């Protein structure tokens, strides 16, 4: 639950930010459902996946100058895996 605000899009309302702040810190009993509702209501998971995809593309671009080979292939697969893996 810590730093929930980082997974909410920047365009969410002030009320959403207040709700996220109330849920920050260690999870307490009954907060898990509130957390999931908040993340889904404000498309926080979609936002986090979009951010991860951007970082993945940046990583792949940064790997471009490396010579082709097993090491580069492994790093490219890793950059893709962190975005497309299943839960």
Tab-separated table of N, CA, C and O in Angstrom:
chain	number	residue	atom	x	y	z
A	1	UNK	N	0.827	-1.184	0.000
A	1	UNK	CA	0.000	0.000	0.000
A	1	UNK	C	0.875	1.253	0.000
A	1	UNK	O	0.439	2.310	-0.389
A	2	UNK	N	2.120	1.120	0.393
A	2	UNK	CA	2.998	2.278	0.463
A	2	UNK	C	3.136	2.926	-0.899
A	2	UNK	O	3.247	2.262	-1.909
A	3	UNK	N	3.105	4.260	-0.883
A	3	UNK	CA	3.284	5.062	-2.088
A	3	UNK	C	2.275	4.717	-3.190
A	3	UNK	O	2.620	4.654	-4.359
A	4	UNK	N	1.046	4.493	-2.812
A	4	UNK	CA	-0.013	4.190	-3.780
A	4	UNK	C	-0.149	5.289	-4.812
A	4	UNK	O	-0.443	5.029	-5.976
A	5	UNK	N	0.117	6.534	-4.410
A	5	UNK	CA	-0.047	7.664	-5.313
A	5	UNK	C	0.759	7.506	-6.596
A	5	UNK	O	0.357	7.973	-7.649
A	6	UNK	N	1.887	6.821	-6.547
A	6	UNK	CA	2.723	6.703	-7.738
A	6	UNK	C	2.080	5.853	-8.827
A	6	UNK	O	2.489	5.919	-9.975
A	7	UNK	N	1.075	5.075	-8.502
A	7	UNK	CA	0.416	4.236	-9.490
A	7	UNK	C	-0.875	4.840	-10.020
A	7	UNK	O	-1.567	4.235	-10.816
A	8	UNK	N	-1.201	6.020	-9.576
A	8	UNK	CA	-2.386	6.701	-10.067
A	8	UNK	C	-1.960	7.725	-11.108
A	8	UNK	O	-0.969	8.414	-10.934
A	9	UNK	N	-2.722	7.834	-12.193
A	9	UNK	CA	-2.376	8.839	-13.204
A	9	UNK	C	-2.345	10.234	-12.594
A	9	UNK	O	-3.056	10.525	-11.641
A	10	UNK	N	-1.520	11.080	-13.161
A	10	UNK	CA	-1.377	12.430	-12.629
A	10	UNK	C	-2.656	13.245	-12.750
A	10	UNK	O	-2.827	14.239	-12.061
A	11	UNK	N	-3.569	12.824	-13.595
A	11	UNK	CA	-4.779	13.600	-13.839
A	11	UNK	C	-5.927	13.259	-12.887
A	11	UNK	O	-7.011	13.790	-13.044
A	12	UNK	N	-5.721	12.417	-11.902
A	12	UNK	CA	-6.820	12.055	-11.012
A	12	UNK	C	-7.195	13.236	-10.136
A	12	UNK	O	-6.413	14.159	-9.919
A	13	UNK	N	-8.392	13.168	-9.620
A	13	UNK	CA	-8.909	14.275	-8.821
A	13	UNK	C	-8.205	14.386	-7.471
A	13	UNK	O	-7.536	13.467	-7.012
A	14	UNK	N	-8.386	15.538	-6.860
A	14	UNK	CA	-7.820	15.757	-5.523
A	14	UNK	C	-8.381	14.726	-4.541
A	14	UNK	O	-7.668	14.240	-3.683
A	15	UNK	N	-9.662	14.392	-4.701
A	15	UNK	CA	-10.282	13.403	-3.811
A	15	UNK	C	-9.578	12.050	-3.943
A	15	UNK	O	-9.325	11.381	-2.952
A	16	UNK	N	-9.231	11.656	-5.153
A	16	UNK	CA	-8.527	10.388	-5.364
A	16	UNK	C	-7.165	10.424	-4.688
A	16	UNK	O	-6.743	9.449	-4.073
A	17	UNK	N	-6.486	11.553	-4.794
A	17	UNK	CA	-5.184	11.686	-4.147
A	17	UNK	C	-5.321	11.586	-2.634
A	17	UNK	O	-4.489	10.966	-1.970
A	18	UNK	N	-6.380	12.178	-2.081
A	18	UNK	CA	-6.615	12.081	-0.641
A	18	UNK	C	-6.898	10.639	-0.238
A	18	UNK	O	-6.400	10.166	0.780
A	19	UNK	N	-7.699	9.946	-1.056
A	19	UNK	CA	-7.995	8.541	-0.761
A	19	UNK	C	-6.719	7.704	-0.802
A	19	UNK	O	-6.505	6.849	0.044
A	20	UNK	N	-5.893	7.956	-1.779
A	20	UNK	CA	-4.631	7.211	-1.902
A	20	UNK	C	-3.743	7.487	-0.697
A	20	UNK	O	-3.128	6.576	-0.148
A	21	UNK	N	-3.688	8.747	-0.288
A	21	UNK	CA	-2.857	9.104	0.865
A	21	UNK	C	-3.353	8.407	2.129
A	21	UNK	O	-2.552	7.961	2.955
A	22	UNK	N	-4.663	8.296	2.297
A	22	UNK	CA	-5.226	7.629	3.469
A	22	UNK	C	-4.847	6.151	3.496
A	22	UNK	O	-4.753	5.556	4.559
A	23	UNK	N	-4.611	5.572	2.331
A	23	UNK	CA	-4.266	4.161	2.254
A	23	UNK	C	-2.755	3.924	2.262
A	23	UNK	O	-2.306	2.795	2.204
A	24	UNK	N	-1.970	4.997	2.308
A	24	UNK	CA	-0.519	4.813	2.285
A	24	UNK	C	-0.046	4.276	3.628
A	24	UNK	O	-0.714	4.412	4.638
A	25	UNK	N	1.109	3.661	3.608
A	25	UNK	CA	1.655	3.033	4.804
A	25	UNK	C	1.355	1.549	4.790
A	25	UNK	O	0.826	1.012	3.821
A	26	UNK	N	1.704	0.875	5.860
A	26	UNK	CA	1.455	-0.571	5.918
A	26	UNK	C	-0.039	-0.880	5.815
A	26	UNK	O	-0.873	-0.157	6.359
A	27	UNK	N	-0.370	-1.939	5.110
A	27	UNK	CA	-1.773	-2.327	4.930
A	27	UNK	C	-2.369	-2.765	6.266
A	27	UNK	O	-1.732	-3.442	7.056
A	28	UNK	N	-3.584	-2.351	6.494
A	28	UNK	CA	-4.322	-2.765	7.676
A	28	UNK	C	-5.483	-3.634	7.222
A	28	UNK	O	-5.859	-3.623	6.054
A	29	UNK	N	-6.057	-4.385	8.146
A	29	UNK	CA	-7.181	-5.252	7.815
A	29	UNK	C	-8.272	-4.461	7.118
A	29	UNK	O	-8.604	-3.353	7.512
A	30	UNK	N	-8.822	-5.012	6.065
A	30	UNK	CA	-9.903	-4.380	5.340
A	30	UNK	C	-9.473	-3.370	4.299
A	30	UNK	O	-10.294	-2.908	3.529
A	31	UNK	N	-8.217	-3.016	4.241
A	31	UNK	CA	-7.772	-2.012	3.275
A	31	UNK	C	-7.501	-2.589	1.897
A	31	UNK	O	-7.515	-1.853	0.920
A	32	UNK	N	-7.253	-3.866	1.813
A	32	UNK	CA	-6.898	-4.460	0.521
A	32	UNK	C	-7.988	-4.202	-0.515
A	32	UNK	O	-7.699	-3.782	-1.631
A	33	UNK	N	-9.233	-4.427	-0.150
A	33	UNK	CA	-10.331	-4.212	-1.102
A	33	UNK	C	-10.438	-2.736	-1.474
A	33	UNK	O	-10.656	-2.404	-2.638
A	34	UNK	N	-10.275	-1.848	-0.506
A	34	UNK	CA	-10.294	-0.405	-0.792
A	34	UNK	C	-9.189	-0.041	-1.771
A	34	UNK	O	-9.389	0.755	-2.693
A	35	UNK	N	-8.029	-0.617	-1.569
A	35	UNK	CA	-6.888	-0.365	-2.444
A	35	UNK	C	-7.186	-0.795	-3.874
A	35	UNK	O	-6.990	-0.045	-4.821
A	36	UNK	N	-7.696	-2.009	-4.036
A	36	UNK	CA	-8.000	-2.503	-5.382
A	36	UNK	C	-9.090	-1.667	-6.052
A	36	UNK	O	-9.006	-1.373	-7.237
A	37	UNK	N	-10.096	-1.264	-5.309
A	37	UNK	CA	-11.151	-0.427	-5.879
A	37	UNK	C	-10.588	0.911	-6.346
A	37	UNK	O	-10.935	1.390	-7.427
A	38	UNK	N	-9.722	1.502	-5.545
A	38	UNK	CA	-9.131	2.782	-5.901
A	38	UNK	C	-8.250	2.652	-7.147
A	38	UNK	O	-8.332	3.471	-8.063
A	39	UNK	N	-7.435	1.616	-7.194
A	39	UNK	CA	-6.580	1.404	-8.365
A	39	UNK	C	-7.400	1.189	-9.630
A	39	UNK	O	-7.069	1.709	-10.691
A	40	UNK	N	-8.477	0.430	-9.525
A	40	UNK	CA	-9.317	0.177	-10.705
A	40	UNK	C	-10.132	1.410	-11.088
A	40	UNK	O	-10.252	1.733	-12.270
A	41	UNK	N	-10.672	2.110	-10.124
A	41	UNK	CA	-11.498	3.290	-10.402
A	41	UNK	C	-10.713	4.343	-11.179
A	41	UNK	O	-11.239	4.973	-12.092
A	42	UNK	N	-9.457	4.520	-10.815
A	42	UNK	CA	-8.661	5.561	-11.459
A	42	UNK	C	-7.635	4.996	-12.441
A	42	UNK	O	-6.694	5.688	-12.804
A	43	UNK	N	-7.863	3.765	-12.857
A	43	UNK	CA	-7.042	3.105	-13.879
A	43	UNK	C	-5.554	3.117	-13.517
A	43	UNK	O	-4.678	3.258	-14.363
A	44	UNK	N	-5.282	2.936	-12.245
A	44	UNK	CA	-3.919	2.946	-11.761
A	44	UNK	C	-3.068	1.818	-12.306
A	44	UNK	O	-1.877	1.997	-12.579
A	45	UNK	N	-3.670	0.660	-12.482
A	45	UNK	CA	-2.919	-0.477	-13.023
A	45	UNK	C	-2.561	-0.221	-14.479
A	45	UNK	O	-1.421	-0.459	-14.901
A	46	UNK	N	-3.512	0.295	-15.245
A	46	UNK	CA	-3.224	0.636	-16.648
A	46	UNK	C	-2.103	1.669	-16.732
A	46	UNK	O	-1.214	1.575	-17.578
A	47	UNK	N	-2.169	2.653	-15.851
A	47	UNK	CA	-1.143	3.695	-15.829
A	47	UNK	C	0.228	3.088	-15.519
A	47	UNK	O	1.220	3.395	-16.181
A	48	UNK	N	0.293	2.228	-14.510
A	48	UNK	CA	1.565	1.604	-14.134
A	48	UNK	C	2.111	0.748	-15.277
A	48	UNK	O	3.321	0.752	-15.536
A	49	UNK	N	1.239	0.045	-15.984
A	49	UNK	CA	1.680	-0.762	-17.123
A	49	UNK	C	2.196	0.118	-18.257
A	49	UNK	O	3.180	-0.228	-18.923
A	50	UNK	N	1.552	1.252	-18.475
A	50	UNK	CA	2.030	2.192	-19.501
A	50	UNK	C	3.419	2.729	-19.149
A	50	UNK	O	4.295	2.826	-20.012
A	51	UNK	N	3.615	3.065	-17.887
A	51	UNK	CA	4.919	3.554	-17.448
A	51	UNK	C	5.969	2.460	-17.620
A	51	UNK	O	7.072	2.707	-18.125
A	52	UNK	N	5.628	1.236	-17.240
A	52	UNK	CA	6.562	0.112	-17.393
A	52	UNK	C	6.909	-0.111	-18.860
A	52	UNK	O	8.071	-0.376	-19.198
A	53	UNK	N	5.923	0.017	-19.743
A	53	UNK	CA	6.173	-0.167	-21.182
A	53	UNK	C	7.112	0.912	-21.710
A	53	UNK	O	8.002	0.622	-22.525
A	54	UNK	N	6.947	2.134	-21.237
A	54	UNK	CA	7.855	3.210	-21.667
A	54	UNK	C	9.291	2.915	-21.226
A	54	UNK	O	10.236	3.080	-22.004
A	55	UNK	N	9.456	2.479	-19.982
A	55	UNK	CA	10.802	2.150	-19.503
A	55	UNK	C	11.372	0.967	-20.278
A	55	UNK	O	12.569	0.926	-20.573
A	56	UNK	N	10.536	0.014	-20.603
A	56	UNK	CA	10.992	-1.145	-21.370
A	56	UNK	C	11.495	-0.722	-22.745
A	56	UNK	O	12.549	-1.188	-23.205
A	57	UNK	N	10.754	0.167	-23.405
A	57	UNK	CA	11.190	0.661	-24.719
A	57	UNK	C	12.500	1.440	-24.603
A	57	UNK	O	13.389	1.300	-25.453
A	58	UNK	N	12.624	2.229	-23.548
A	58	UNK	CA	13.874	2.977	-23.344
A	58	UNK	C	15.043	2.021	-23.118
A	58	UNK	O	16.154	2.246	-23.619
A	59	UNK	N	14.796	0.955	-22.374
A	59	UNK	CA	15.854	-0.027	-22.125
A	59	UNK	C	16.268	-0.703	-23.423
A	59	UNK	O	17.463	-0.871	-23.700
A	60	UNK	N	15.283	-1.087	-24.233
A	60	UNK	CA	15.589	-1.735	-25.513
A	60	UNK	C	16.378	-0.799	-26.417
A	60	UNK	O	17.340	-1.214	-27.075
A	61	UNK	N	16.010	0.469	-26.426
A	61	UNK	CA	16.741	1.451	-27.230
A	61	UNK	C	18.181	1.597	-26.733
A	61	UNK	O	19.119	1.675	-27.530
A	62	UNK	N	18.350	1.605	-25.429
A	62	UNK	CA	19.691	1.735	-24.854
A	62	UNK	C	20.566	0.527	-25.179
A	62	UNK	O	21.792	0.646	-25.240
A	63	UNK	N	19.943	-0.620	-25.405
A	63	UNK	CA	20.697	-1.838	-25.718
A	63	UNK	C	21.113	-1.911	-27.188
A	63	UNK	O	21.977	-2.707	-27.551
A	64	UNK	N	20.524	-1.101	-28.024
A	64	UNK	CA	20.777	-1.152	-29.465
A	64	UNK	C	22.263	-1.101	-29.832
A	64	UNK	O	22.706	-1.883	-30.681
A	65	UNK	N	23.061	-0.240	-29.215
A	65	UNK	CA	24.468	-0.167	-29.620
A	65	UNK	C	25.295	-1.409	-29.246
A	65	UNK	O	26.391	-1.592	-29.774
A	66	UNK	N	24.802	-2.232	-28.341
A	66	UNK	CA	25.568	-3.410	-27.938
A	66	UNK	C	25.699	-4.384	-29.104
A	66	UNK	O	24.801	-4.489	-29.943
A	67	UNK	N	26.799	-5.129	-29.130
A	67	UNK	CA	26.947	-6.121	-30.202
A	67	UNK	C	25.912	-7.229	-30.059
A	67	UNK	O	25.511	-7.587	-28.945
A	68	UNK	N	25.443	-7.740	-31.187
A	68	UNK	CA	24.499	-8.847	-31.164
A	68	UNK	C	25.139	-10.047	-30.478
A	68	UNK	O	26.346	-10.261	-30.556
A	69	UNK	N	24.307	-10.790	-29.787
A	69	UNK	CA	24.812	-11.975	-29.104
A	69	UNK	C	23.850	-12.406	-28.015
A	69	UNK	O	22.785	-11.811	-27.814
A	70	UNK	N	24.230	-13.443	-27.307
A	70	UNK	CA	23.378	-14.031	-26.272
A	70	UNK	C	23.080	-13.048	-25.143
A	70	UNK	O	21.950	-12.988	-24.650
A	71	UNK	N	24.088	-12.287	-24.727
A	71	UNK	CA	23.878	-11.337	-23.628
A	71	UNK	C	22.858	-10.267	-24.010
A	71	UNK	O	21.935	-9.971	-23.249
A	72	UNK	N	23.008	-9.706	-25.199
A	72	UNK	CA	22.071	-8.681	-25.660
A	72	UNK	C	20.678	-9.270	-25.809
A	72	UNK	O	19.692	-8.649	-25.400
A	73	UNK	N	20.584	-10.466	-26.377
A	73	UNK	CA	19.278	-11.124	-26.525
A	73	UNK	C	18.607	-11.325	-25.171
A	73	UNK	O	17.404	-11.085	-25.024
A	74	UNK	N	19.374	-11.752	-24.178
A	74	UNK	CA	18.815	-11.967	-22.838
A	74	UNK	C	18.304	-10.659	-22.238
A	74	UNK	O	17.227	-10.618	-21.644
A	75	UNK	N	19.066	-9.605	-22.384
A	75	UNK	CA	18.643	-8.309	-21.851
A	75	UNK	C	17.410	-7.781	-22.577
A	75	UNK	O	16.511	-7.199	-21.946
A	76	UNK	N	17.343	-7.984	-23.876
A	76	UNK	CA	16.152	-7.552	-24.636
A	76	UNK	C	14.922	-8.337	-24.178
A	76	UNK	O	13.845	-7.757	-23.993
A	77	UNK	N	15.078	-9.628	-23.979
A	77	UNK	CA	13.946	-10.454	-23.508
A	77	UNK	C	13.523	-10.018	-22.103
A	77	UNK	O	12.330	-9.988	-21.795
A	78	UNK	N	14.485	-9.695	-21.277
A	78	UNK	CA	14.159	-9.234	-19.924
A	78	UNK	C	13.371	-7.931	-19.969
A	78	UNK	O	12.369	-7.776	-19.262
A	79	UNK	N	13.793	-7.002	-20.808
A	79	UNK	CA	13.076	-5.719	-20.936
A	79	UNK	C	11.634	-5.944	-21.378
A	79	UNK	O	10.718	-5.260	-20.919
A	80	UNK	N	11.408	-6.918	-22.239
A	80	UNK	CA	10.049	-7.230	-22.682
A	80	UNK	C	9.274	-7.988	-21.608
A	80	UNK	O	8.102	-7.728	-21.371
A	81	UNK	N	9.940	-8.915	-20.945
A	81	UNK	CA	9.276	-9.772	-19.951
A	81	UNK	C	8.650	-8.978	-18.820
A	81	UNK	O	7.548	-9.297	-18.375
A	82	UNK	N	9.324	-7.960	-18.340
A	82	UNK	CA	8.803	-7.222	-17.199
A	82	UNK	C	7.475	-6.537	-17.512
A	82	UNK	O	6.729	-6.204	-16.593
A	83	UNK	N	7.168	-6.371	-18.789
A	83	UNK	CA	5.907	-5.724	-19.157
A	83	UNK	C	4.833	-6.757	-19.512
A	83	UNK	O	3.674	-6.584	-19.168
A	84	UNK	N	5.210	-7.831	-20.167
A	84	UNK	CA	4.202	-8.773	-20.676
A	84	UNK	C	3.965	-9.974	-19.766
A	84	UNK	O	3.066	-10.761	-20.024
A	85	UNK	N	4.693	-10.089	-18.689
A	85	UNK	CA	4.521	-11.257	-17.810
A	85	UNK	C	3.129	-11.278	-17.210
A	85	UNK	O	2.478	-10.242	-17.072
A	86	UNK	N	2.691	-12.443	-16.842
A	86	UNK	CA	1.385	-12.569	-16.184
A	86	UNK	C	1.587	-12.488	-14.686
A	86	UNK	O	2.668	-12.714	-14.171
A	87	UNK	N	0.516	-12.190	-13.992
A	87	UNK	CA	0.603	-12.047	-12.531
A	87	UNK	C	0.874	-13.360	-11.888
A	87	UNK	O	0.491	-14.351	-11.988
